[in-house]
mmCIF file of C-alpha atoms in Angstrom:
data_model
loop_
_atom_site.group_PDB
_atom_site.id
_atom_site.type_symbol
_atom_site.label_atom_id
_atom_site.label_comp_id
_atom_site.label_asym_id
_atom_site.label_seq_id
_atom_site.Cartn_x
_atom_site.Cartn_y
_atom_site.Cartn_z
ATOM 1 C CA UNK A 4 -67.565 -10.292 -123.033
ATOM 2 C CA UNK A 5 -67.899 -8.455 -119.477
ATOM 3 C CA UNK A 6 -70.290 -5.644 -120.132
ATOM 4 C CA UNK A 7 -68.462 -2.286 -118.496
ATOM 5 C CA UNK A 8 -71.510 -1.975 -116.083
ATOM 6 C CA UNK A 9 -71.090 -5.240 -114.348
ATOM 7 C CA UNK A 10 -66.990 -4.485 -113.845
ATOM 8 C CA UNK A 11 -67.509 -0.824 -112.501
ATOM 9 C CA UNK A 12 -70.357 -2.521 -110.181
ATOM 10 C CA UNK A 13 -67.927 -5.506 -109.282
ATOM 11 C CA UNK A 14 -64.944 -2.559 -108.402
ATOM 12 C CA UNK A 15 -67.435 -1.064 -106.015
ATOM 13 C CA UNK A 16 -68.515 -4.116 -104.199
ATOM 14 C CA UNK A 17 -65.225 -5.632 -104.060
ATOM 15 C CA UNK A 18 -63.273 -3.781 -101.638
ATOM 16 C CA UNK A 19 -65.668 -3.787 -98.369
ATOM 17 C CA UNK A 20 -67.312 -7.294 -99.593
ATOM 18 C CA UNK A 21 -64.050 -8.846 -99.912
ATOM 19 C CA UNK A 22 -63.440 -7.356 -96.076
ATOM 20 C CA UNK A 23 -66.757 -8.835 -95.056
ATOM 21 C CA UNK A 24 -65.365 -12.500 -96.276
ATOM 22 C CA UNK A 25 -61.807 -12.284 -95.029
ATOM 23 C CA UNK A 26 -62.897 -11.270 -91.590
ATOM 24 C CA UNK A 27 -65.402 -14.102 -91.481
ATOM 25 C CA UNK A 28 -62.834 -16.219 -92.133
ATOM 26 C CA UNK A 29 -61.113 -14.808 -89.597
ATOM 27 C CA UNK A 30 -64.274 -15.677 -87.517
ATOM 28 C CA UNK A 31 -63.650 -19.663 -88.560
ATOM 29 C CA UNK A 32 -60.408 -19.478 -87.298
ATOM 30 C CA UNK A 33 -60.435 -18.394 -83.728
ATOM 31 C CA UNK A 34 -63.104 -20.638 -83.393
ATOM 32 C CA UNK A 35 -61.646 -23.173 -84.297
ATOM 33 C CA UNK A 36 -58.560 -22.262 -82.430
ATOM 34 C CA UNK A 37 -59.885 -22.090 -79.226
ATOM 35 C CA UNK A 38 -61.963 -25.311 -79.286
ATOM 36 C CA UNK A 39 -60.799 -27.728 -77.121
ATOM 37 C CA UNK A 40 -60.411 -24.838 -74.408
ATOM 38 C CA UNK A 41 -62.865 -25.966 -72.415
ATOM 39 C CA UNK A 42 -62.024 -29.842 -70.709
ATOM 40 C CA UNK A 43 -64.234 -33.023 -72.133
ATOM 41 C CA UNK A 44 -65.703 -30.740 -74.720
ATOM 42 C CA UNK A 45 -64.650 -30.277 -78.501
ATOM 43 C CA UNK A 46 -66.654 -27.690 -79.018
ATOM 44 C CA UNK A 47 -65.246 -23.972 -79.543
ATOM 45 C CA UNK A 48 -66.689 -21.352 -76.757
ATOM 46 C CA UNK A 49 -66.596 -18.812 -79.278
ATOM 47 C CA UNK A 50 -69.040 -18.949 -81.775
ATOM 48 C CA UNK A 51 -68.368 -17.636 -85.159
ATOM 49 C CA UNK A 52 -71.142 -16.091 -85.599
ATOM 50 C CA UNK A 53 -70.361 -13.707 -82.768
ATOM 51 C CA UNK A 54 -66.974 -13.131 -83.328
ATOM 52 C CA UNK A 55 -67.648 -12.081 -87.104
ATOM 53 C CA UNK A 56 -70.097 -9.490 -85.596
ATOM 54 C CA UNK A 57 -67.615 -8.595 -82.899
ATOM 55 C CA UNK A 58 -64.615 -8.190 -85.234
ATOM 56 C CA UNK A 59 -66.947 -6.056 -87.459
ATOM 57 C CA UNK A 60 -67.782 -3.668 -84.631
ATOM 58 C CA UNK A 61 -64.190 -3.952 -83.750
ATOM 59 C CA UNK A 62 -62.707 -2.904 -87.265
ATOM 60 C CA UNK A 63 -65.012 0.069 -87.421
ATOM 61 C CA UNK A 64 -64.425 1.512 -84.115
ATOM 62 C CA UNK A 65 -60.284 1.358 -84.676
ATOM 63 C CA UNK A 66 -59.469 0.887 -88.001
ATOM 64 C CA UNK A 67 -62.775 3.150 -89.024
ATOM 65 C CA UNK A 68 -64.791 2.379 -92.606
ATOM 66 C CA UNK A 69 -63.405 4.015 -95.452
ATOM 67 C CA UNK A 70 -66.653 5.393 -97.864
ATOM 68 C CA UNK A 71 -65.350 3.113 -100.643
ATOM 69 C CA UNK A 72 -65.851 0.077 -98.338
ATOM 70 C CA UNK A 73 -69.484 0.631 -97.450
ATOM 71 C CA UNK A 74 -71.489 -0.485 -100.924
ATOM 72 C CA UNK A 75 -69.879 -3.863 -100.436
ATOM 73 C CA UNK A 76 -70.426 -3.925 -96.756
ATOM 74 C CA UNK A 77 -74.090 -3.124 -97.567
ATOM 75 C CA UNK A 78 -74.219 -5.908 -100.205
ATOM 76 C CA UNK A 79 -72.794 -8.625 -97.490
ATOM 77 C CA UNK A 80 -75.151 -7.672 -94.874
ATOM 78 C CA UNK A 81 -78.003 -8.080 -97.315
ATOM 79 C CA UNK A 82 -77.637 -9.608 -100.385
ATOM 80 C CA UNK A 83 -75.134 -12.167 -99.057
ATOM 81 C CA UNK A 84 -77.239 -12.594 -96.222
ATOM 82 C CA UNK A 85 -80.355 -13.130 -98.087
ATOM 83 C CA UNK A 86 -77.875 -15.853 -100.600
ATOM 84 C CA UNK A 87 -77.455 -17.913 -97.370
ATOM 85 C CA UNK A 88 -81.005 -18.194 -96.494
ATOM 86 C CA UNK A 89 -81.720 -19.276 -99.857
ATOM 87 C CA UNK A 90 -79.067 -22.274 -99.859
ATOM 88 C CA UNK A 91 -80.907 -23.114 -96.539
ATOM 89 C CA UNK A 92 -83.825 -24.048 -98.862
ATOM 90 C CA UNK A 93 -81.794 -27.264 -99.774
ATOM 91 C CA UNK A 94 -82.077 -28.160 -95.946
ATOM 92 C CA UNK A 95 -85.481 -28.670 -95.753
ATOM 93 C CA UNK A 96 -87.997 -30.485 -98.137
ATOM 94 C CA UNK A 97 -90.943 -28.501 -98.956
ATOM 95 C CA UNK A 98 -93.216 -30.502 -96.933
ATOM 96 C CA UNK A 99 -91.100 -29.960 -93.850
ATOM 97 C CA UNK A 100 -91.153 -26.180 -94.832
ATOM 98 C CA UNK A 101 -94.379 -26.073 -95.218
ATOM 99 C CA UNK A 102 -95.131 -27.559 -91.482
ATOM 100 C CA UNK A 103 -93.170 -25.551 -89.847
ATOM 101 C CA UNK A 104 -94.704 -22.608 -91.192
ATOM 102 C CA UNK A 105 -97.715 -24.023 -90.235
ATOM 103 C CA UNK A 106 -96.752 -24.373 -86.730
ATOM 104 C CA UNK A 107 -95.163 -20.958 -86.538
ATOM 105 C CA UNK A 108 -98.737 -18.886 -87.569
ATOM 106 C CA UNK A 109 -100.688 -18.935 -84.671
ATOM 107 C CA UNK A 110 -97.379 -17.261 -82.910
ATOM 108 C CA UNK A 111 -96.402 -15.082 -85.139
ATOM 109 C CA UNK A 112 -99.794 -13.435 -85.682
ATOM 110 C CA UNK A 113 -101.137 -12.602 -82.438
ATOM 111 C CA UNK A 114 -97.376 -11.562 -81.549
ATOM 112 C CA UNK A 115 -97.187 -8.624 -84.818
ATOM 113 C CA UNK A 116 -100.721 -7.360 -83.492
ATOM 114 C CA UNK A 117 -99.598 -7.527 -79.979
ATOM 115 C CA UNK A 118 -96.307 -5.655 -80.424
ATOM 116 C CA UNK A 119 -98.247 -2.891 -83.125
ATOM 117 C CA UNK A 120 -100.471 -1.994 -80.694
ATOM 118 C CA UNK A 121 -98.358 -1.770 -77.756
ATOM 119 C CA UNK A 122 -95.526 0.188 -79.273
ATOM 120 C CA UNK A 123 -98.154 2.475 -80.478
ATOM 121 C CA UNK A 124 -99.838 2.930 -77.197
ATOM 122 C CA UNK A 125 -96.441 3.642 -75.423
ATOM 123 C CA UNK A 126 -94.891 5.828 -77.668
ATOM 124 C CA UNK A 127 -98.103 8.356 -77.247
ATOM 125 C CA UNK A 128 -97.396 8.117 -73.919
ATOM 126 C CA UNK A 129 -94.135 8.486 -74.021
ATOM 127 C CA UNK A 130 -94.526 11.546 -76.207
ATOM 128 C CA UNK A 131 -92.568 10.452 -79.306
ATOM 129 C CA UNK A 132 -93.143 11.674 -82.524
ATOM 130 C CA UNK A 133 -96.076 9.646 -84.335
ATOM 131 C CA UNK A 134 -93.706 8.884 -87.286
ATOM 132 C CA UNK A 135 -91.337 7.266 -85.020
ATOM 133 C CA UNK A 136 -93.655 5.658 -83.194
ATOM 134 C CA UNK A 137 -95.152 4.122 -86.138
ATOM 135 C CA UNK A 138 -91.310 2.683 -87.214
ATOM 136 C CA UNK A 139 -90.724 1.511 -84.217
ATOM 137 C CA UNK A 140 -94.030 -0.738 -83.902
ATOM 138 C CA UNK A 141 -93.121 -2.249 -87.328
ATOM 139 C CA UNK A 142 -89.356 -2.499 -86.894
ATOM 140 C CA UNK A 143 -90.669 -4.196 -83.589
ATOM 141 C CA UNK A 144 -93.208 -6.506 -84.505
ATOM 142 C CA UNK A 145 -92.582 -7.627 -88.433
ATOM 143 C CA UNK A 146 -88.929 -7.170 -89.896
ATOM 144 C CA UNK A 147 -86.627 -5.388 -88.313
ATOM 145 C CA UNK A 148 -85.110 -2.594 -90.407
ATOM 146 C CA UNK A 149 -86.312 -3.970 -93.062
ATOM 147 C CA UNK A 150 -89.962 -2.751 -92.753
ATOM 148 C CA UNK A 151 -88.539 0.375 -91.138
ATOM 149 C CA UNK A 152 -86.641 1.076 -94.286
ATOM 150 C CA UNK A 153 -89.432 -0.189 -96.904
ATOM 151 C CA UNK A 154 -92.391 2.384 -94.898
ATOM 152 C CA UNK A 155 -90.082 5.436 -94.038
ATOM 153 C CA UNK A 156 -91.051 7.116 -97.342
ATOM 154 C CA UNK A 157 -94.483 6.095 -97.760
ATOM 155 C CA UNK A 158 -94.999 8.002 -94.561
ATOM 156 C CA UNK A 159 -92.608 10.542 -95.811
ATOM 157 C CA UNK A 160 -90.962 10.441 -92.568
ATOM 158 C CA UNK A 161 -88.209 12.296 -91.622
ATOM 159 C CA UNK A 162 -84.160 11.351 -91.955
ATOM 160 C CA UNK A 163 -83.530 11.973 -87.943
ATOM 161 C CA UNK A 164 -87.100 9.478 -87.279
ATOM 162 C CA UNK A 165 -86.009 6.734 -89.744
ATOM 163 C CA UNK A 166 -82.480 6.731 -88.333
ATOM 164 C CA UNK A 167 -83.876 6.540 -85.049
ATOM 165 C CA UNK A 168 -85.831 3.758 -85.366
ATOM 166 C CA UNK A 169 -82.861 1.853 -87.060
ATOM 167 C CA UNK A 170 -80.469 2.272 -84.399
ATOM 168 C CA UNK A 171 -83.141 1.253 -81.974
ATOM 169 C CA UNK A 172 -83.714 -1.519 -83.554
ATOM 170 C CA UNK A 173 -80.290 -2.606 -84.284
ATOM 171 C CA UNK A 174 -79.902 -2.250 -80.486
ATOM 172 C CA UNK A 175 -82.197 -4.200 -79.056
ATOM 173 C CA UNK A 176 -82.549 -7.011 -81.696
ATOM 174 C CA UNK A 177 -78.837 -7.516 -81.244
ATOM 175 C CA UNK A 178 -79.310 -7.665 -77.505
ATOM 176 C CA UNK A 179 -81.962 -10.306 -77.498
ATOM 177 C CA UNK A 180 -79.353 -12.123 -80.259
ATOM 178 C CA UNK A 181 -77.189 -12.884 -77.544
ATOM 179 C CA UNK A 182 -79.394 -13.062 -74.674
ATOM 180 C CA UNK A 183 -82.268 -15.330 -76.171
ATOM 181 C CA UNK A 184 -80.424 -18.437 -77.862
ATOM 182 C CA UNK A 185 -79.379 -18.804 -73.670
ATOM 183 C CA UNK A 186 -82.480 -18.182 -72.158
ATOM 184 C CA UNK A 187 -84.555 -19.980 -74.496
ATOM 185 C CA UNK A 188 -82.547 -23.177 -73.848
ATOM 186 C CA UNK A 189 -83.895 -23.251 -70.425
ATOM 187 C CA UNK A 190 -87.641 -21.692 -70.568
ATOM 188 C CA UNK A 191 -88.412 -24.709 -73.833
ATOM 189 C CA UNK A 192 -85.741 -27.264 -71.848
ATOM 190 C CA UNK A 193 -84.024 -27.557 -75.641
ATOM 191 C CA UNK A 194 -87.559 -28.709 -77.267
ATOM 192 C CA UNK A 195 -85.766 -27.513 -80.910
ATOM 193 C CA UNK A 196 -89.473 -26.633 -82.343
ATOM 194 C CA UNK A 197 -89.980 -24.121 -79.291
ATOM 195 C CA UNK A 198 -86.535 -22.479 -79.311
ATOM 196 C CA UNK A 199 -86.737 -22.003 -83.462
ATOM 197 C CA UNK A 200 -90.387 -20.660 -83.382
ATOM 198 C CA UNK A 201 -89.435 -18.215 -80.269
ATOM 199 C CA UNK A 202 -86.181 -17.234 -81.965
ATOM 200 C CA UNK A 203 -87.967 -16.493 -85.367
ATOM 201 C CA UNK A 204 -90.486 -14.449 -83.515
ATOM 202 C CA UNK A 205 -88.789 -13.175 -81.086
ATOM 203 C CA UNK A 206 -85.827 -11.470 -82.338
ATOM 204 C CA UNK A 207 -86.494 -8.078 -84.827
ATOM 205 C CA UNK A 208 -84.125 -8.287 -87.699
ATOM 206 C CA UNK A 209 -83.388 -11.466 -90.071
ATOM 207 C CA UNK A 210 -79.975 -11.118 -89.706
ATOM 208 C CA UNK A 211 -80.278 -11.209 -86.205
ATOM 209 C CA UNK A 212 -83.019 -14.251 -86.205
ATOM 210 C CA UNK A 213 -80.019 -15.946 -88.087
ATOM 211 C CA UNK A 214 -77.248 -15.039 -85.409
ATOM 212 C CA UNK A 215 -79.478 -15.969 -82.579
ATOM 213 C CA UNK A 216 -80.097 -19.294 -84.078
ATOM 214 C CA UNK A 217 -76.293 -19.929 -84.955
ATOM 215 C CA UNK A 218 -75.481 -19.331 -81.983
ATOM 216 C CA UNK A 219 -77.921 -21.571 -80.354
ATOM 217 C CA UNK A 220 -76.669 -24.236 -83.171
ATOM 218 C CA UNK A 221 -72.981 -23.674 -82.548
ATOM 219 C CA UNK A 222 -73.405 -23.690 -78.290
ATOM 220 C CA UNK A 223 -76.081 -26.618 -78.025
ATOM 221 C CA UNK A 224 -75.588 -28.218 -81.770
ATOM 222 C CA UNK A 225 -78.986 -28.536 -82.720
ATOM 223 C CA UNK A 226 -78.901 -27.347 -86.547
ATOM 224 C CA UNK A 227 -82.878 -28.108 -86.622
ATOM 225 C CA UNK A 228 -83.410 -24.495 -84.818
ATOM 226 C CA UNK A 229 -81.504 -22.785 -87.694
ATOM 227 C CA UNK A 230 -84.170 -24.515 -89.960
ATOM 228 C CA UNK A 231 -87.287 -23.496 -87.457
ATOM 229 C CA UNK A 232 -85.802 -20.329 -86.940
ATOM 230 C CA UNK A 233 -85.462 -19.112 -90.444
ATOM 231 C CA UNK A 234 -88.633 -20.405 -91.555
ATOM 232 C CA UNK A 235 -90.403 -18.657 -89.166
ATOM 233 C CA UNK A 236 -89.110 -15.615 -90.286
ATOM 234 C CA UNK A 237 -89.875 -15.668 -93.221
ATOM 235 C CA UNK A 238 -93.498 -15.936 -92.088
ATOM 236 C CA UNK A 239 -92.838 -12.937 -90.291
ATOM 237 C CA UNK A 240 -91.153 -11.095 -93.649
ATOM 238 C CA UNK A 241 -94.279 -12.196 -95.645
ATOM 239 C CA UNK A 242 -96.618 -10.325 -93.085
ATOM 240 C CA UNK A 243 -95.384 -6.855 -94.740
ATOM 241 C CA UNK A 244 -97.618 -7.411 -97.997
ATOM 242 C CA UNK A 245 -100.898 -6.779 -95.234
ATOM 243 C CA UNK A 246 -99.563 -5.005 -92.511
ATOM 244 C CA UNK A 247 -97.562 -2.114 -94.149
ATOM 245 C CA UNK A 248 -100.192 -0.759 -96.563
ATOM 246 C CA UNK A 249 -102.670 -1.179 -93.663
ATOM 247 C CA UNK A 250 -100.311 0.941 -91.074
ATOM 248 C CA UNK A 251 -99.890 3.626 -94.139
ATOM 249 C CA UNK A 252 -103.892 3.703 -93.630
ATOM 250 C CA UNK A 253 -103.541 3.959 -90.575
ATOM 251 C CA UNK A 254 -100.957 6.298 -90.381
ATOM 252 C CA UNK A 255 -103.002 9.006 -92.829
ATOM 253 C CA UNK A 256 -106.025 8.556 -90.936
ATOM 254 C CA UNK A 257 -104.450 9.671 -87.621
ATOM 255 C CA UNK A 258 -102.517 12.429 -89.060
ATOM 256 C CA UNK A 259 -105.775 13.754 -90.770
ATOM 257 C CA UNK A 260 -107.551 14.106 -87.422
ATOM 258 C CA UNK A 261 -104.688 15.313 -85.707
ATOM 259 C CA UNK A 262 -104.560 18.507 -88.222
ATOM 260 C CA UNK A 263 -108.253 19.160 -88.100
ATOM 261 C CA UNK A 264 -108.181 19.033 -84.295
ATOM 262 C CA UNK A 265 -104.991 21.759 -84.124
ATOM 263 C CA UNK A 266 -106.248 23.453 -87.547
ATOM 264 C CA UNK A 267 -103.064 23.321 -88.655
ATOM 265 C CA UNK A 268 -102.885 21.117 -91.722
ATOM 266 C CA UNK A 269 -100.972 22.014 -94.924
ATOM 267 C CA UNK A 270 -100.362 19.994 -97.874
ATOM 268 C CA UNK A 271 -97.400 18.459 -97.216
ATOM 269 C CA UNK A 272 -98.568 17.034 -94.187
ATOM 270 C CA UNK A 273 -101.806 15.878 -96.330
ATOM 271 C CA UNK A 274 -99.987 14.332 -98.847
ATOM 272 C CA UNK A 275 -96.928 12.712 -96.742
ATOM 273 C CA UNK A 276 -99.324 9.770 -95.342
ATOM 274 C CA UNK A 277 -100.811 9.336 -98.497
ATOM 275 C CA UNK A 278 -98.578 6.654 -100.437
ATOM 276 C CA UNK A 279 -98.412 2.725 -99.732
ATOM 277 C CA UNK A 280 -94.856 1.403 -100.328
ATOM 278 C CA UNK A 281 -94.385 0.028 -103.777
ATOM 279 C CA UNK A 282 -94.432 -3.787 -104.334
ATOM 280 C CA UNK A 283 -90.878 -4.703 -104.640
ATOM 281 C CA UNK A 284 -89.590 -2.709 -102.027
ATOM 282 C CA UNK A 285 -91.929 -5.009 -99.452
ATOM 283 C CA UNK A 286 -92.319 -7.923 -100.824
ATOM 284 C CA UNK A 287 -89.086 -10.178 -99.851
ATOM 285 C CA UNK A 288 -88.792 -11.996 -103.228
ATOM 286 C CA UNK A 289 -85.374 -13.632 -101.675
ATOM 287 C CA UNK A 290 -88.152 -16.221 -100.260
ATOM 288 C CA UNK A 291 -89.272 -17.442 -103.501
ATOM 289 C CA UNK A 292 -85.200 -18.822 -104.028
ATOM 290 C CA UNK A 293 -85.919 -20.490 -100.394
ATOM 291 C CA UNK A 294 -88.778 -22.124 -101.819
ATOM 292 C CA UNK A 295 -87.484 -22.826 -105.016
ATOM 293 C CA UNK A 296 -84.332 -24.752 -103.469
ATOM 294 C CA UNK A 297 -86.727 -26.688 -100.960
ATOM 295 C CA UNK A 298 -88.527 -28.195 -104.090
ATOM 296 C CA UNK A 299 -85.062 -28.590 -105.577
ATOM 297 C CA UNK A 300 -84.617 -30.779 -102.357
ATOM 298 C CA UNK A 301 -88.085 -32.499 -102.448
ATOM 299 C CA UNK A 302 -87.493 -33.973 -105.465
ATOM 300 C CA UNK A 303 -84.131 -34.651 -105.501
ATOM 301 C CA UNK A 304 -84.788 -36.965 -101.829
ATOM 302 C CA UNK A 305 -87.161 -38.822 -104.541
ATOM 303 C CA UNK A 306 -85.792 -42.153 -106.226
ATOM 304 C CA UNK A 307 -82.482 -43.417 -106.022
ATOM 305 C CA UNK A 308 -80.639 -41.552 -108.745
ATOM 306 C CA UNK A 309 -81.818 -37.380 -107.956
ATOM 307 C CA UNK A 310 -81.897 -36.047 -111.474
ATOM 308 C CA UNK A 311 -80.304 -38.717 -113.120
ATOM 309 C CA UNK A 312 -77.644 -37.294 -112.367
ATOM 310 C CA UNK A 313 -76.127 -38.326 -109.331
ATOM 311 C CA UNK A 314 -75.959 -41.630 -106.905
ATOM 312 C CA UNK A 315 -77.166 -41.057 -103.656
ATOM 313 C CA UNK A 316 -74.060 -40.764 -101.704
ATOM 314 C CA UNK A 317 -72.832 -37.427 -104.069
ATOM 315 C CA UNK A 318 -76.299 -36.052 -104.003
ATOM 316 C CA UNK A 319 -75.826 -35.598 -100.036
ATOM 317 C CA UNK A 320 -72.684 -34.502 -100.664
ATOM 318 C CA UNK A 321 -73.610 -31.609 -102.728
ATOM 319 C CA UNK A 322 -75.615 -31.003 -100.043
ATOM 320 C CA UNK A 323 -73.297 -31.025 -97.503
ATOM 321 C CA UNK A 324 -71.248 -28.094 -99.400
ATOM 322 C CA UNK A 325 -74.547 -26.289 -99.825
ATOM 323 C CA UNK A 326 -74.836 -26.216 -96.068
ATOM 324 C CA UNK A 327 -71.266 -25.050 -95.033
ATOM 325 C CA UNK A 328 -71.772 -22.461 -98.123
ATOM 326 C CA UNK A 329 -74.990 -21.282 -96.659
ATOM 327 C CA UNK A 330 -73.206 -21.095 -93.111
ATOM 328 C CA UNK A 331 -70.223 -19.470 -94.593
ATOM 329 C CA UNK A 332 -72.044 -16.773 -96.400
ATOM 330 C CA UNK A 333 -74.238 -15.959 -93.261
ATOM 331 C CA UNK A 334 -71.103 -15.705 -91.682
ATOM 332 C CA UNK A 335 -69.896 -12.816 -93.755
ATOM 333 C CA UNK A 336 -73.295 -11.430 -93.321
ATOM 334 C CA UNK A 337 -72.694 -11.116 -89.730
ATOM 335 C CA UNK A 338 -69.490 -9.255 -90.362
ATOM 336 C CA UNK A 339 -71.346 -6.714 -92.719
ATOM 337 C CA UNK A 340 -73.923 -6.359 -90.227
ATOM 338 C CA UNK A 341 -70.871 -5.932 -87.349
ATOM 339 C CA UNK A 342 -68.996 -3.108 -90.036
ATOM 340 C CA UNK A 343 -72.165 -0.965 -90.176
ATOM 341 C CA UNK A 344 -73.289 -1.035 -86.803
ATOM 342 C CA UNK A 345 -72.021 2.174 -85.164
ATOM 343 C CA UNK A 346 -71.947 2.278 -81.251
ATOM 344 C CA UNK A 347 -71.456 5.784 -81.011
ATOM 345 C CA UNK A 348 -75.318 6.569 -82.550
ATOM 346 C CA UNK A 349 -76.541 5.123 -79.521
ATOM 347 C CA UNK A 350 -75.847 7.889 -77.698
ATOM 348 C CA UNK A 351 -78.157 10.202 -79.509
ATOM 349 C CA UNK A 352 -81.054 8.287 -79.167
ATOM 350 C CA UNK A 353 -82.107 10.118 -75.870
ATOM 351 C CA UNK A 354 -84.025 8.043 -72.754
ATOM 352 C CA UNK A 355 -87.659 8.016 -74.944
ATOM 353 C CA UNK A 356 -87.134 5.633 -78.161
ATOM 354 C CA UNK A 357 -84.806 3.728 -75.642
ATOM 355 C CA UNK A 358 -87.361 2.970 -73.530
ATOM 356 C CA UNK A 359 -90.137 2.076 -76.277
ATOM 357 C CA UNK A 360 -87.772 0.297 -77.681
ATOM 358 C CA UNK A 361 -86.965 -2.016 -74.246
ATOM 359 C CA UNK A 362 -90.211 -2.363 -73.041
ATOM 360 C CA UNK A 363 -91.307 -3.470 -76.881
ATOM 361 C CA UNK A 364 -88.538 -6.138 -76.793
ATOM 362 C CA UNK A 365 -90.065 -7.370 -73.955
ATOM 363 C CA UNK A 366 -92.973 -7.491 -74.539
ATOM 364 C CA UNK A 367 -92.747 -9.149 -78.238
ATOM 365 C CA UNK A 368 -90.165 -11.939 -76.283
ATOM 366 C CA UNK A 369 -92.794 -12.488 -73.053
ATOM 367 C CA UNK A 370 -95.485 -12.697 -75.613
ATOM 368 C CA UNK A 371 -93.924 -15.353 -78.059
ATOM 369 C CA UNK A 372 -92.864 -17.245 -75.138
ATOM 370 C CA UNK A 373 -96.111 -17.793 -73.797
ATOM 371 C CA UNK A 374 -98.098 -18.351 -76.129
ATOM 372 C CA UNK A 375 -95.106 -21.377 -77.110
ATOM 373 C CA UNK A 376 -95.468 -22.637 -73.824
ATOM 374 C CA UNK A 377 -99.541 -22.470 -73.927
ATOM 375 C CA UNK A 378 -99.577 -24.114 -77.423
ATOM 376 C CA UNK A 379 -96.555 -26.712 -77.148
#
C-alpha cells in the first residue's frame, strides 16, 4: 500500500520533473533530426546535451516557470543528475576507476590550492565582501554550487553573497561547458586521458563537467572522456570532506582579526564563522552508488556466466540499456539545470564578482592545462 507521504511527494515532483524528461526528449529528437545535415557525416551538429540546456533556458524565458514546477525541476537537476552518474559506474570496472583517479590527483590537487588562493587574493583586491570571496574560491576550485551551497551557512553568510556566488558560478562554468570540450580537442590533439582529466578539473559544477564531456562525446565520439571526465570529478567532490571545514577555519580566523583590528566585533559576527558544515550536507554519498555499480561491473566481466544469471551476450546488453539510461537521465538533468538558470540575474552581479569570477576561470583552466601537458 502507497504510504500518503510518498504520493503527496510524487504530486510535487511530477509536474516540473515530468517537464525536465519530455523536453529532453525533445532534445533526442532534433538531434536526431538534423543529423545527416552536414555532407559525409552522420553525425547530428546539435548535440543533445546542449539543446536540452538551451530549450530549458528557452522555456523559462517565454513560457516562464510556474512555482509548482520548480521542486521537480530541482530534483532533475540533482537527484536525476546524480542517478546518471551512478549508472555510469557500470561503465567502468573498479580497477579502471580506480586508475583514473589515480591519474587525475596530482591535477586536481595543486589546481583546488591554486584556484583557493588566487580567488582569495583577488577578491581582497577587488574589494568584495570576504564572505563572497570565500564562495567564490570554493565554487571555483572544488564543486561548483555545490560547495557554495553546503558552506553558505556554516559561514552564516548572507542570502544576496550566496546568490551571488551561484550565479557566478553558473555563468562561467557554463561558459567553459561550451568553450572547453572545443578547445581541449586541439591543446591535448584528442589524447582522451588529457581532455577527461582537463574537463573534470577544469569546469566548476558536475553538471557542467557532464555537459562538457557529452558534448565532447557527441562532437568527436570518444565516450572514454565521459568516463575520465566524471571520475575526475568525483575526485574533485571528495576534496570537500578537507577543504570545507579547513576554509570554515580559515574563514573564523580572518574574521576574528578583522574585528579586533576595527574594534568592532559583536556576537553575531563571533559566532557566524564558528560552525563546520555537517557531514551529509558535504559528503557526496551519490559516489558510493558509482562505486558500488563499478564492482557490480568488476565482477560481473568475471567468468562466463555474470551471476549465474546471464550468458555473456545479455549481460552486455543490460549494459548497453544502462548506458543509454545513464545518458538519458543526464539528459534531463541538463534540462533542469537549463529551467533554473535565469539570465536576467546576471545583470545584478555588478563588474566585481564578474571579474573574480573570469579571471578565476582562467586561471583554474590555464592551470589544469599545464600541468596535463607537463605530466602527459
Amino acid at each position: 500500500m502507497t504510504s500518503p507521504g510518498f504520493t503527496s511527494t510524487a504530486k510535487t515532483l511530477l509536474p516540473g520533473l515530468s517537464l525536465s524528461v519530455v523536453l529532453a526528449g525533445c532534445a533526442f529528437g532534433l538531434s536526431g533530426l538534423s543529423a545527416g545535415l552536414i555532407p559525409d557525416s552522420a553525425r547530428s551538429p546539435l548535440s543533445p546535451i546542449l539543446l536540452a540546456l538551451t530549450l530549458g533556458i528557452l522555456v523559462r524565458h517565454t513560457l516562464g516557470l510556474n512555482p509548482r514546477f520548480q521542486p521537480g525541476v530541482q530534483f532533475s537537476s540533482v537527484h536525476v543528475l546524480r542517478a546518471g552518474i551512478v549508472l555510469l559506474g557500470l561503465q567502468l570496472s573498479l580497477l579502471e576507476a580506480g586508475r583514473i583517479g589515480l591519474l587525475a590527483l596530482p591535477v586536481v590537487v595543486p589546481c583546488i590550492v591554486l584556484a583557493y588562493v588566487c580567488v582569495r587574493w583577488l577578491a581582497r583586491r577587488m574589494d568584495v565582501s570576504r564572505d563572497l570571496g570565500t564562495l567564490l574560491a570554493v565554487g571555483t576550485s572544488i564543486c561548483g554550487v555545490t560547495a557554495i551551497v553546503a558552506l553558505a551557512p556554516a559561514i552564516r553568510a548572507r542570502r544576496e553573497d550566496t546568490s551571488y556566488a551561484v550565479t557566478c558560478i553558473t555563468l562561467f562554468g557554463l561558459s567553459a561547458m561550451m568553450v572547453y570540450p572545443v578547445l581541449a580537442r586541439y591543446v591535448f590533439d584528442g589524447a582522451s586521458v588529457q581532455v577527461g582529466v582537463f574537463l573534470g578539473a577544469a569546469v566548476h559544477d558536475t553538471s557542467q563537467v557532464i555537459g562538457a564531456a557529452l558534448l565532447y562525446q557527441h562532437y568527436f565520439a570518444d565516450p572514454q572522456v565521459l568516463e575520465i571526465a566524471t571520475v575526475t570529478k568525483l575526485v574533485r567532490n571528495l576534496s570537500m570532506l578537507v577543504i570545507l571545514p579547513a576554509v570554515c577555519l580559515l574563514h573564523a580566523r580572518a574574521t576574528a582579526a578583522a574585528e579586533l583590528q576595527t574594534r568592532a566585533g559583536n556576537r553575531r559576527n563571533s559566532s557566524a564563522t564558528a560552525g563546520t558544515p555537517a557531514l551529509a550536507g558535504v559528503f557526496p554519498f551519490f559516489i558510493l552508488g558509482f562505486v558500488a555499480l563499478c564492482v557490480v561491473r568488476s565482477v560481473g566481466d568475471l567468468g562466463t556466466s555474470p551471476f549465474g544469471l546471464f550468458d555473456r551476450q545479455d549481460w552486455h546488453q543490460w549494459l548497453d540499456v544502462s548506458k543509454s539510461l545513464s545518458q538519458y537521465c543526464l539528459c534531463a538533468a541538463m534540462a533542469g539545470v537549463g529551467l533554473e538558470t535565469d539570465v536576467r540575474s546576471f545583470r545584478a552581479l555588478g563588474y566585481r564578482p564578474l571579474v573574480v569570477g573570469f579571471v578565476s576561470a582562467t586561471v583554474v583552466g590555464f592551470c589544469s592545462g599545464a600541468i596535463i601537458l607537463a605530466m602527459y
